[in-house]
Tab-separated table of C-alpha atoms in Angstrom:
chain	number	residue	atom	x	y	z
T	1	UNK	CA	8.191	-16.241	-30.256
T	2	UNK	CA	7.472	-12.536	-29.800
T	3	UNK	CA	3.801	-13.087	-30.609
T	4	UNK	CA	3.550	-15.783	-27.925
T	5	UNK	CA	5.135	-13.460	-25.379
T	6	UNK	CA	2.651	-10.754	-26.344
T	7	UNK	CA	-0.267	-13.157	-25.853
T	8	UNK	CA	1.160	-14.163	-22.457
T	9	UNK	CA	1.517	-10.492	-21.537
T	10	UNK	CA	-2.090	-9.670	-22.450
T	11	UNK	CA	-3.314	-12.756	-20.580
T	12	UNK	CA	-1.324	-11.776	-17.475
T	13	UNK	CA	-2.946	-8.319	-17.516
T	14	UNK	CA	-6.403	-9.879	-17.891
T	15	UNK	CA	-5.753	-12.299	-15.031
T	16	UNK	CA	-4.281	-9.602	-12.787
T	17	UNK	CA	-7.737	-7.977	-12.818
T	18	UNK	CA	-10.046	-10.980	-12.824
T	19	UNK	CA	-8.126	-12.988	-10.208
T	20	UNK	CA	-8.695	-10.159	-7.761
T	21	UNK	CA	-12.087	-11.585	-6.849
T	22	UNK	CA	-10.130	-14.374	-5.091
T	23	UNK	CA	-8.203	-11.871	-2.972
T	24	UNK	CA	-8.786	-13.490	0.404
T	25	UNK	CA	-8.485	-10.399	2.562
T	26	UNK	CA	-6.542	-10.822	5.792
T	27	UNK	CA	-4.858	-14.050	4.688
T	28	UNK	CA	-1.095	-13.913	4.169
T	29	UNK	CA	0.868	-15.882	1.599
T	30	UNK	CA	1.214	-16.147	-2.162
T	31	UNK	CA	-2.010	-15.810	-4.133
T	32	UNK	CA	-2.710	-16.397	-7.857
T	33	UNK	CA	-3.256	-12.665	-8.405
T	34	UNK	CA	0.300	-12.016	-7.146
T	35	UNK	CA	1.732	-14.318	-9.815
T	36	UNK	CA	-0.203	-12.534	-12.578
T	37	UNK	CA	0.811	-9.085	-11.281
T	38	UNK	CA	4.516	-9.941	-10.983
T	39	UNK	CA	4.499	-11.583	-14.430
T	40	UNK	CA	2.890	-8.537	-16.082
T	41	UNK	CA	5.309	-6.278	-14.183
T	42	UNK	CA	8.340	-8.197	-15.506
T	43	UNK	CA	6.999	-8.343	-19.072
T	44	UNK	CA	6.323	-4.592	-18.989
T	45	UNK	CA	10.076	-3.973	-19.183
T	46	UNK	CA	10.122	-5.554	-22.666
T	47	UNK	CA	6.625	-5.034	-24.035
T	48	UNK	CA	5.836	-1.337	-23.521
T	49	UNK	CA	7.509	1.937	-24.596
T	50	UNK	CA	9.609	3.807	-22.056
T	51	UNK	CA	10.327	7.118	-23.807
T	52	UNK	CA	6.914	8.627	-23.126
T	53	UNK	CA	5.620	11.381	-20.868
T	54	UNK	CA	3.376	8.855	-19.098
T	55	UNK	CA	6.375	6.655	-18.314
T	56	UNK	CA	8.301	9.707	-17.094
T	57	UNK	CA	5.478	10.555	-14.679
T	58	UNK	CA	5.241	6.954	-13.525
T	59	UNK	CA	8.971	6.720	-12.781
T	60	UNK	CA	8.872	10.076	-10.986
T	61	UNK	CA	6.001	8.917	-8.803
T	62	UNK	CA	7.630	5.560	-8.025
T	63	UNK	CA	10.888	7.329	-7.141
T	64	UNK	CA	8.992	9.483	-4.643
T	65	UNK	CA	7.325	6.357	-3.228
T	66	UNK	CA	10.667	4.629	-2.673
T	67	UNK	CA	12.257	7.741	-1.134
T	68	UNK	CA	9.343	8.061	1.273
T	69	UNK	CA	9.780	4.363	2.126
T	70	UNK	CA	13.507	4.734	2.818
T	71	UNK	CA	13.087	7.772	5.073
T	72	UNK	CA	9.915	6.543	6.780
T	73	UNK	CA	9.926	5.975	10.554
T	74	UNK	CA	7.271	3.282	10.126
T	75	UNK	CA	8.199	-0.380	10.348
T	76	UNK	CA	7.464	-2.234	7.099
T	77	UNK	CA	7.387	0.936	4.946
T	78	UNK	CA	10.006	-0.396	2.523
T	79	UNK	CA	7.997	-3.573	1.898
T	80	UNK	CA	4.843	-1.531	1.288
T	81	UNK	CA	6.794	0.730	-1.059
T	82	UNK	CA	7.921	-2.229	-3.168
T	83	UNK	CA	4.320	-3.456	-3.367
T	84	UNK	CA	3.204	-0.091	-4.754
T	85	UNK	CA	6.047	-0.169	-7.317
T	86	UNK	CA	5.082	-3.667	-8.519
T	87	UNK	CA	1.371	-2.823	-8.664
T	88	UNK	CA	1.788	0.394	-10.644
T	89	UNK	CA	4.424	-0.914	-13.037
T	90	UNK	CA	2.417	-4.066	-13.698
T	91	UNK	CA	-0.533	-1.848	-14.675
T	92	UNK	CA	1.506	0.552	-16.821
T	93	UNK	CA	1.191	-1.804	-19.798
T	94	UNK	CA	-2.573	-1.196	-19.873
T	95	UNK	CA	-1.794	2.079	-21.661
T	96	UNK	CA	-0.305	0.209	-24.649
T	97	UNK	CA	-1.728	-3.323	-24.615
T	98	UNK	CA	-3.731	-4.680	-27.562
T	99	UNK	CA	-7.251	-4.094	-26.220
T	100	UNK	CA	-8.920	-6.236	-28.881
T	101	UNK	CA	-6.932	-9.232	-27.720
T	102	UNK	CA	-7.570	-8.278	-24.087
T	103	UNK	CA	-11.328	-8.190	-24.660
T	104	UNK	CA	-11.247	-11.732	-26.068
T	105	UNK	CA	-9.859	-12.940	-22.748
T	106	UNK	CA	-12.106	-10.773	-20.584
T	107	UNK	CA	-15.314	-11.774	-22.370
T	108	UNK	CA	-14.685	-15.251	-20.936
T	109	UNK	CA	-13.049	-14.411	-17.596
T	110	UNK	CA	-15.441	-11.703	-16.362
T	111	UNK	CA	-18.626	-13.822	-16.776
T	112	UNK	CA	-16.879	-16.647	-14.880
T	113	UNK	CA	-16.020	-14.202	-12.085
T	114	UNK	CA	-19.596	-12.928	-11.936
T	115	UNK	CA	-21.010	-16.468	-11.691
T	116	UNK	CA	-18.518	-17.475	-8.991
T	117	UNK	CA	-19.284	-14.377	-6.908
T	118	UNK	CA	-23.044	-14.831	-7.199
T	119	UNK	CA	-22.900	-18.536	-6.307
T	120	UNK	CA	-20.700	-17.715	-3.307
T	121	UNK	CA	-23.179	-15.007	-2.263
T	122	UNK	CA	-26.125	-17.396	-2.409
T	123	UNK	CA	-24.197	-20.011	-0.432
T	124	UNK	CA	-22.980	-17.517	2.187
T	125	UNK	CA	-25.751	-14.958	2.824
T	126	UNK	CA	-24.665	-11.983	4.914
T	127	UNK	CA	-25.725	-8.400	5.665
T	128	UNK	CA	-22.948	-6.821	3.563
T	129	UNK	CA	-21.566	-9.140	0.913
T	130	UNK	CA	-17.756	-8.944	0.608
T	131	UNK	CA	-17.075	-11.897	-1.668
T	132	UNK	CA	-13.581	-13.146	-0.920
T	133	UNK	CA	-12.604	-9.777	0.556
T	134	UNK	CA	-12.803	-8.238	3.993
T	135	UNK	CA	-13.968	-4.958	2.485
T	136	UNK	CA	-16.992	-4.492	0.174
T	137	UNK	CA	-15.639	-1.179	-1.178
T	138	UNK	CA	-12.507	-2.799	-2.603
T	139	UNK	CA	-14.672	-5.525	-4.100
T	140	UNK	CA	-16.819	-2.824	-5.721
T	141	UNK	CA	-13.731	-1.145	-7.187
T	142	UNK	CA	-12.998	-4.380	-9.040
T	143	UNK	CA	-16.653	-4.847	-10.016
T	144	UNK	CA	-16.871	-1.298	-11.387
T	145	UNK	CA	-13.863	-1.884	-13.658
T	146	UNK	CA	-15.380	-5.198	-14.768
T	147	UNK	CA	-18.683	-3.455	-15.498
T	148	UNK	CA	-16.868	-0.885	-17.635
T	149	UNK	CA	-15.062	-3.591	-19.613
T	150	UNK	CA	-18.334	-5.494	-20.050
T	151	UNK	CA	-20.005	-2.393	-21.519
T	152	UNK	CA	-17.030	-1.846	-23.844
T	153	UNK	CA	-17.134	-5.504	-24.911
T	154	UNK	CA	-20.908	-5.289	-25.510
T	155	UNK	CA	-20.334	-2.474	-28.008
T	156	UNK	CA	-17.321	-4.166	-29.591
T	157	UNK	CA	-18.633	-7.694	-30.150
T	158	UNK	CA	-21.473	-8.040	-32.645
T	159	UNK	CA	-22.226	-11.710	-31.937
T	160	UNK	CA	-25.660	-12.209	-30.372
T	161	UNK	CA	-24.247	-15.007	-28.227
T	162	UNK	CA	-21.508	-12.803	-26.776
T	163	UNK	CA	-23.947	-9.966	-26.233
T	164	UNK	CA	-26.424	-12.221	-24.429
T	165	UNK	CA	-23.627	-13.471	-22.162
T	166	UNK	CA	-22.502	-9.890	-21.493
T	167	UNK	CA	-26.030	-8.722	-20.643
T	168	UNK	CA	-26.356	-11.566	-18.132
T	169	UNK	CA	-22.911	-10.691	-16.760
T	170	UNK	CA	-23.825	-7.011	-16.324
T	171	UNK	CA	-27.014	-7.973	-14.468
T	172	UNK	CA	-25.041	-10.290	-12.169
T	173	UNK	CA	-22.404	-7.619	-11.503
T	174	UNK	CA	-25.064	-5.050	-10.611
T	175	UNK	CA	-26.788	-7.544	-8.322
T	176	UNK	CA	-23.517	-8.272	-6.535
T	177	UNK	CA	-22.823	-4.548	-6.096
T	178	UNK	CA	-26.244	-4.104	-4.509
T	179	UNK	CA	-25.541	-6.953	-2.091
T	180	UNK	CA	-22.368	-5.210	-0.885
T	181	UNK	CA	-24.471	-2.213	0.253
T	182	UNK	CA	-21.501	-0.086	-0.802
T	183	UNK	CA	-22.714	3.469	-1.321
T	184	UNK	CA	-19.656	4.247	-3.434
T	185	UNK	CA	-20.057	1.067	-5.475
T	186	UNK	CA	-23.723	1.754	-6.239
T	187	UNK	CA	-22.958	5.380	-7.152
T	188	UNK	CA	-20.111	4.508	-9.536
T	189	UNK	CA	-22.040	1.736	-11.286
T	190	UNK	CA	-25.027	4.037	-11.764
T	191	UNK	CA	-22.670	6.689	-13.144
T	192	UNK	CA	-21.281	4.234	-15.708
T	193	UNK	CA	-24.765	3.146	-16.771
T	194	UNK	CA	-25.907	6.755	-17.006
T	195	UNK	CA	-22.947	7.716	-19.222
T	196	UNK	CA	-23.536	4.674	-21.433
T	197	UNK	CA	-27.257	5.463	-21.692
T	198	UNK	CA	-26.664	9.124	-22.607
T	199	UNK	CA	-24.877	8.167	-25.814
T	200	UNK	CA	-27.442	5.499	-26.699
T	201	UNK	CA	-30.283	7.978	-26.222
T	202	UNK	CA	-28.519	10.476	-28.495
T	203	UNK	CA	-28.173	7.837	-31.207
T	204	UNK	CA	-31.536	6.093	-30.950
T	205	UNK	CA	-33.824	7.332	-28.200
T	206	UNK	CA	-36.825	5.194	-29.144
T	207	UNK	CA	-34.841	1.944	-29.203
T	208	UNK	CA	-33.125	2.809	-25.907
T	209	UNK	CA	-36.423	3.576	-24.167
T	210	UNK	CA	-38.015	0.343	-25.423
T	211	UNK	CA	-35.046	-1.748	-24.253
T	212	UNK	CA	-34.982	0.058	-20.889
T	213	UNK	CA	-38.716	-0.488	-20.285
T	214	UNK	CA	-38.490	-4.160	-21.265
T	215	UNK	CA	-35.433	-4.609	-19.047
T	216	UNK	CA	-37.149	-3.006	-16.053
T	217	UNK	CA	-40.242	-5.170	-16.614
T	218	UNK	CA	-38.176	-8.378	-16.752
T	219	UNK	CA	-36.160	-7.382	-13.682
T	220	UNK	CA	-39.335	-6.595	-11.748
T	221	UNK	CA	-40.891	-9.906	-12.813
T	222	UNK	CA	-37.915	-12.172	-12.116
T	223	UNK	CA	-35.956	-10.247	-9.464
T	224	UNK	CA	-38.409	-7.731	-8.017
T	225	UNK	CA	-38.312	-9.176	-4.509
T	226	UNK	CA	-34.511	-9.254	-4.473
T	227	UNK	CA	-34.210	-5.647	-5.727
T	228	UNK	CA	-36.806	-4.383	-3.254
T	229	UNK	CA	-35.073	-6.120	-0.357
T	230	UNK	CA	-31.581	-4.888	-1.259
T	231	UNK	CA	-32.789	-1.364	-1.930
T	232	UNK	CA	-34.464	-1.326	1.481
T	233	UNK	CA	-31.213	-2.376	3.153
T	234	UNK	CA	-29.254	0.226	1.185
T	235	UNK	CA	-31.731	2.996	2.087
T	236	UNK	CA	-31.507	1.963	5.731
T	237	UNK	CA	-27.715	2.167	5.610
T	238	UNK	CA	-27.775	5.512	3.832
T	239	UNK	CA	-30.058	7.341	6.213
T	240	UNK	CA	-31.077	5.500	9.374
T	241	UNK	CA	-28.292	3.252	10.696
T	242	UNK	CA	-25.467	4.360	12.994
T	243	UNK	CA	-23.021	4.070	10.075
T	244	UNK	CA	-25.225	6.158	7.780
T	245	UNK	CA	-23.906	8.435	5.054
T	246	UNK	CA	-23.525	11.522	7.254
T	247	UNK	CA	-21.661	9.579	9.961
T	248	UNK	CA	-19.342	7.879	7.463
T	249	UNK	CA	-18.455	11.152	5.736
T	250	UNK	CA	-17.731	12.748	9.109
T	251	UNK	CA	-15.268	9.995	10.002
T	252	UNK	CA	-13.577	10.188	6.607
T	253	UNK	CA	-13.122	13.943	6.974
T	254	UNK	CA	-11.654	13.519	10.443
T	255	UNK	CA	-9.150	10.930	9.193
T	256	UNK	CA	-8.064	13.165	6.317
T	257	UNK	CA	-7.813	16.310	8.422
T	258	UNK	CA	-5.711	14.685	11.140
T	259	UNK	CA	-3.103	13.745	8.540
T	260	UNK	CA	-3.077	17.240	7.069
T	261	UNK	CA	-2.712	18.673	10.566
T	262	UNK	CA	0.290	16.457	11.223
T	263	UNK	CA	1.995	17.660	8.037
T	264	UNK	CA	1.201	21.269	8.970
T	265	UNK	CA	2.671	20.736	12.454
T	266	UNK	CA	5.746	18.908	11.072
T	267	UNK	CA	6.816	20.748	7.872
T	268	UNK	CA	9.965	18.616	7.721
T	269	UNK	CA	7.775	15.674	6.657
T	270	UNK	CA	6.159	17.517	3.740
T	271	UNK	CA	8.600	16.421	1.003
T	272	UNK	CA	8.774	12.652	1.580
T	273	UNK	CA	5.823	12.105	3.924
T	274	UNK	CA	5.435	9.381	6.518
T	275	UNK	CA	6.008	6.505	4.111
T	276	UNK	CA	3.576	3.969	2.586
T	277	UNK	CA	0.789	3.060	5.016
T	278	UNK	CA	2.053	5.811	7.337
T	279	UNK	CA	-1.515	6.881	8.112
T	280	UNK	CA	-2.712	3.424	9.203
T	281	UNK	CA	-3.576	2.960	12.904
T	282	UNK	CA	-0.535	0.733	13.546
T	283	UNK	CA	1.790	3.279	11.932
T	284	UNK	CA	0.285	6.196	13.858
T	285	UNK	CA	1.234	4.479	17.119
T	286	UNK	CA	4.888	4.292	15.973
T	287	UNK	CA	5.286	7.939	14.924
T	288	UNK	CA	6.364	10.544	17.449
T	289	UNK	CA	3.958	13.466	17.387
T	290	UNK	CA	0.933	11.483	16.259
T	291	UNK	CA	0.051	9.934	19.591
T	292	UNK	CA	-2.788	12.420	20.019
T	293	UNK	CA	-4.559	11.250	16.881
T	294	UNK	CA	-7.290	8.650	16.766
T	295	UNK	CA	-6.256	5.045	16.229
T	296	UNK	CA	-9.570	3.388	17.054
T	297	UNK	CA	-10.748	3.223	13.462
T	298	UNK	CA	-9.320	2.835	9.992
T	299	UNK	CA	-6.642	4.685	8.052
T	300	UNK	CA	-7.219	7.755	5.890
T	301	UNK	CA	-9.783	6.749	3.263
T	302	UNK	CA	-8.973	9.666	0.949
T	303	UNK	CA	-6.260	8.560	-1.504
T	304	UNK	CA	-5.248	12.151	-2.237
T	305	UNK	CA	-4.711	13.363	1.323
T	306	UNK	CA	-3.136	9.995	2.161
T	307	UNK	CA	-0.702	10.467	-0.744
T	308	UNK	CA	0.258	13.911	0.553
T	309	UNK	CA	0.761	12.604	4.091
T	310	UNK	CA	2.427	9.295	3.194
T	311	UNK	CA	4.394	9.923	-0.021
T	312	UNK	CA	4.869	13.661	0.411
T	313	UNK	CA	4.283	16.822	-1.600
T	314	UNK	CA	6.425	15.813	-4.595
T	315	UNK	CA	4.529	12.548	-5.094
T	316	UNK	CA	1.229	14.389	-4.656
T	317	UNK	CA	2.152	16.828	-7.456
T	318	UNK	CA	3.248	13.998	-9.782
T	319	UNK	CA	-0.001	12.132	-9.079
T	320	UNK	CA	-1.959	15.274	-9.984
T	321	UNK	CA	-0.005	15.514	-13.255
T	322	UNK	CA	-0.719	11.837	-13.982
T	323	UNK	CA	-4.466	12.334	-13.548
T	324	UNK	CA	-4.317	15.582	-15.520
T	325	UNK	CA	-2.758	13.666	-18.426
T	326	UNK	CA	-5.415	10.955	-18.089
T	327	UNK	CA	-8.187	13.552	-18.137
T	328	UNK	CA	-6.751	15.256	-21.211
T	329	UNK	CA	-6.550	11.914	-23.019
T	330	UNK	CA	-10.172	11.164	-22.152
T	331	UNK	CA	-11.540	14.533	-23.277
T	332	UNK	CA	-9.574	14.381	-26.554
T	333	UNK	CA	-11.581	11.336	-27.668
T	334	UNK	CA	-13.829	12.188	-30.621
T	335	UNK	CA	-16.099	9.120	-30.543
T	336	UNK	CA	-18.891	10.275	-28.203
T	337	UNK	CA	-19.924	6.732	-27.270
T	338	UNK	CA	-16.495	5.919	-25.874
T	339	UNK	CA	-15.932	9.431	-24.569
T	340	UNK	CA	-19.032	9.383	-22.373
T	341	UNK	CA	-18.203	5.922	-21.057
T	342	UNK	CA	-14.571	6.871	-20.380
T	343	UNK	CA	-15.736	9.994	-18.533
T	344	UNK	CA	-17.952	7.717	-16.451
T	345	UNK	CA	-14.997	5.489	-15.557
T	346	UNK	CA	-12.758	8.437	-14.714
T	347	UNK	CA	-15.496	9.919	-12.553
T	348	UNK	CA	-15.878	6.548	-10.830
T	349	UNK	CA	-12.134	6.373	-10.124
T	350	UNK	CA	-12.156	9.873	-8.648
T	351	UNK	CA	-15.135	8.978	-6.447
T	352	UNK	CA	-13.389	5.821	-5.255
T	353	UNK	CA	-10.157	7.744	-4.584
T	354	UNK	CA	-12.076	10.073	-2.262
T	355	UNK	CA	-13.887	7.208	-0.555
T	356	UNK	CA	-11.219	4.564	0.084
T	357	UNK	CA	-7.407	4.305	0.029
T	358	UNK	CA	-6.409	2.993	-3.409
T	359	UNK	CA	-2.641	3.538	-3.469
T	360	UNK	CA	-1.655	-0.142	-3.716
T	361	UNK	CA	-4.904	-1.523	-5.138
T	362	UNK	CA	-4.248	-3.026	-8.575
T	363	UNK	CA	-7.724	-2.794	-10.247
T	364	UNK	CA	-7.772	0.956	-9.544
T	365	UNK	CA	-4.439	1.602	-11.318
T	366	UNK	CA	-5.341	-0.963	-13.996
T	367	UNK	CA	-8.256	1.296	-14.931
T	368	UNK	CA	-6.225	4.531	-14.656
T	369	UNK	CA	-3.666	3.344	-17.204
T	370	UNK	CA	-6.410	1.808	-19.363
T	371	UNK	CA	-7.853	5.297	-19.864
T	372	UNK	CA	-4.502	6.317	-21.390
T	373	UNK	CA	-4.740	3.634	-24.089
T	374	UNK	CA	-5.433	5.198	-27.503
T	375	UNK	CA	-7.108	2.007	-28.744
T	376	UNK	CA	-9.938	2.455	-26.231
T	377	UNK	CA	-11.357	5.313	-28.300
T	378	UNK	CA	-11.421	3.088	-31.402
T	379	UNK	CA	-13.286	0.061	-30.058
């Protein structure tokens, strides 16, 4: 019976990630990913250890989240606080789950996701592909985690069939990321590939170079026109369009600074913050003292400054301690192949946290707790 529950738990964690591609942004109501997340959250109470430093940090952070929700002047803060609690606790099990069993599920589910997303892209061509999302950057967060797990699975499985499927999956994932024109998504995927290539070049430089040259030749032959077209669009968005890189970074800085200014002007809010989603445009309109701030574009994109403004100083400190622990666990890994790849994923998560608000986004925390799993260094 216990073994069946464990299998169900691992499957729920796998589905909580892979079902995120069907996250129909902007549509209310129960979605399949919600069922998987709630199920993994409930099973976490029985399936994972609780007397650990990681669990202590998690409970401390969630306590700060709920306190900020209770004292928040923003309507709906309590609901948003509960969502964050469910998301983070459902992901906590990633630090202790049987990764070998998880990979057996993901080696099937991730290729299916990649095929579905590519078919949907071909059927619904658009300037910036968002899949079933309203935001390409959130889609790329999920795709980056899937790319990481695909690279891990490629090293773990020795079957030529599995490896062929995983190579095709990685190519599809990279193609989808390019179609999103997400600067952050492209940067994080390139970082993962670079970290994976560094180890391979250390082990067998000649073999790596041969495979890389053959891969580039095949891509140029079969997908050269697609790559050239997408790269042209990405270059245009980086440097020439109105929403180019410099403009986007300027807006992100303004959003972050206005929240820090509010905290500086209202020191009474520093401990518990404004509450979950307290920096969103709708919330800003409800808060006395923030009427002078801009509400004509999106919320604070920086997860760290948003945490300080929304959850308060105590939560911000606990979050720093959580990422410090994660970093220490990554740099303790002795296997260089996994260490480089894990550094790539952690770097990707930090880049995403500076680029888009990730506080209640499940794939982001799924990957954070994954990096705390000791089995990852052994695969």
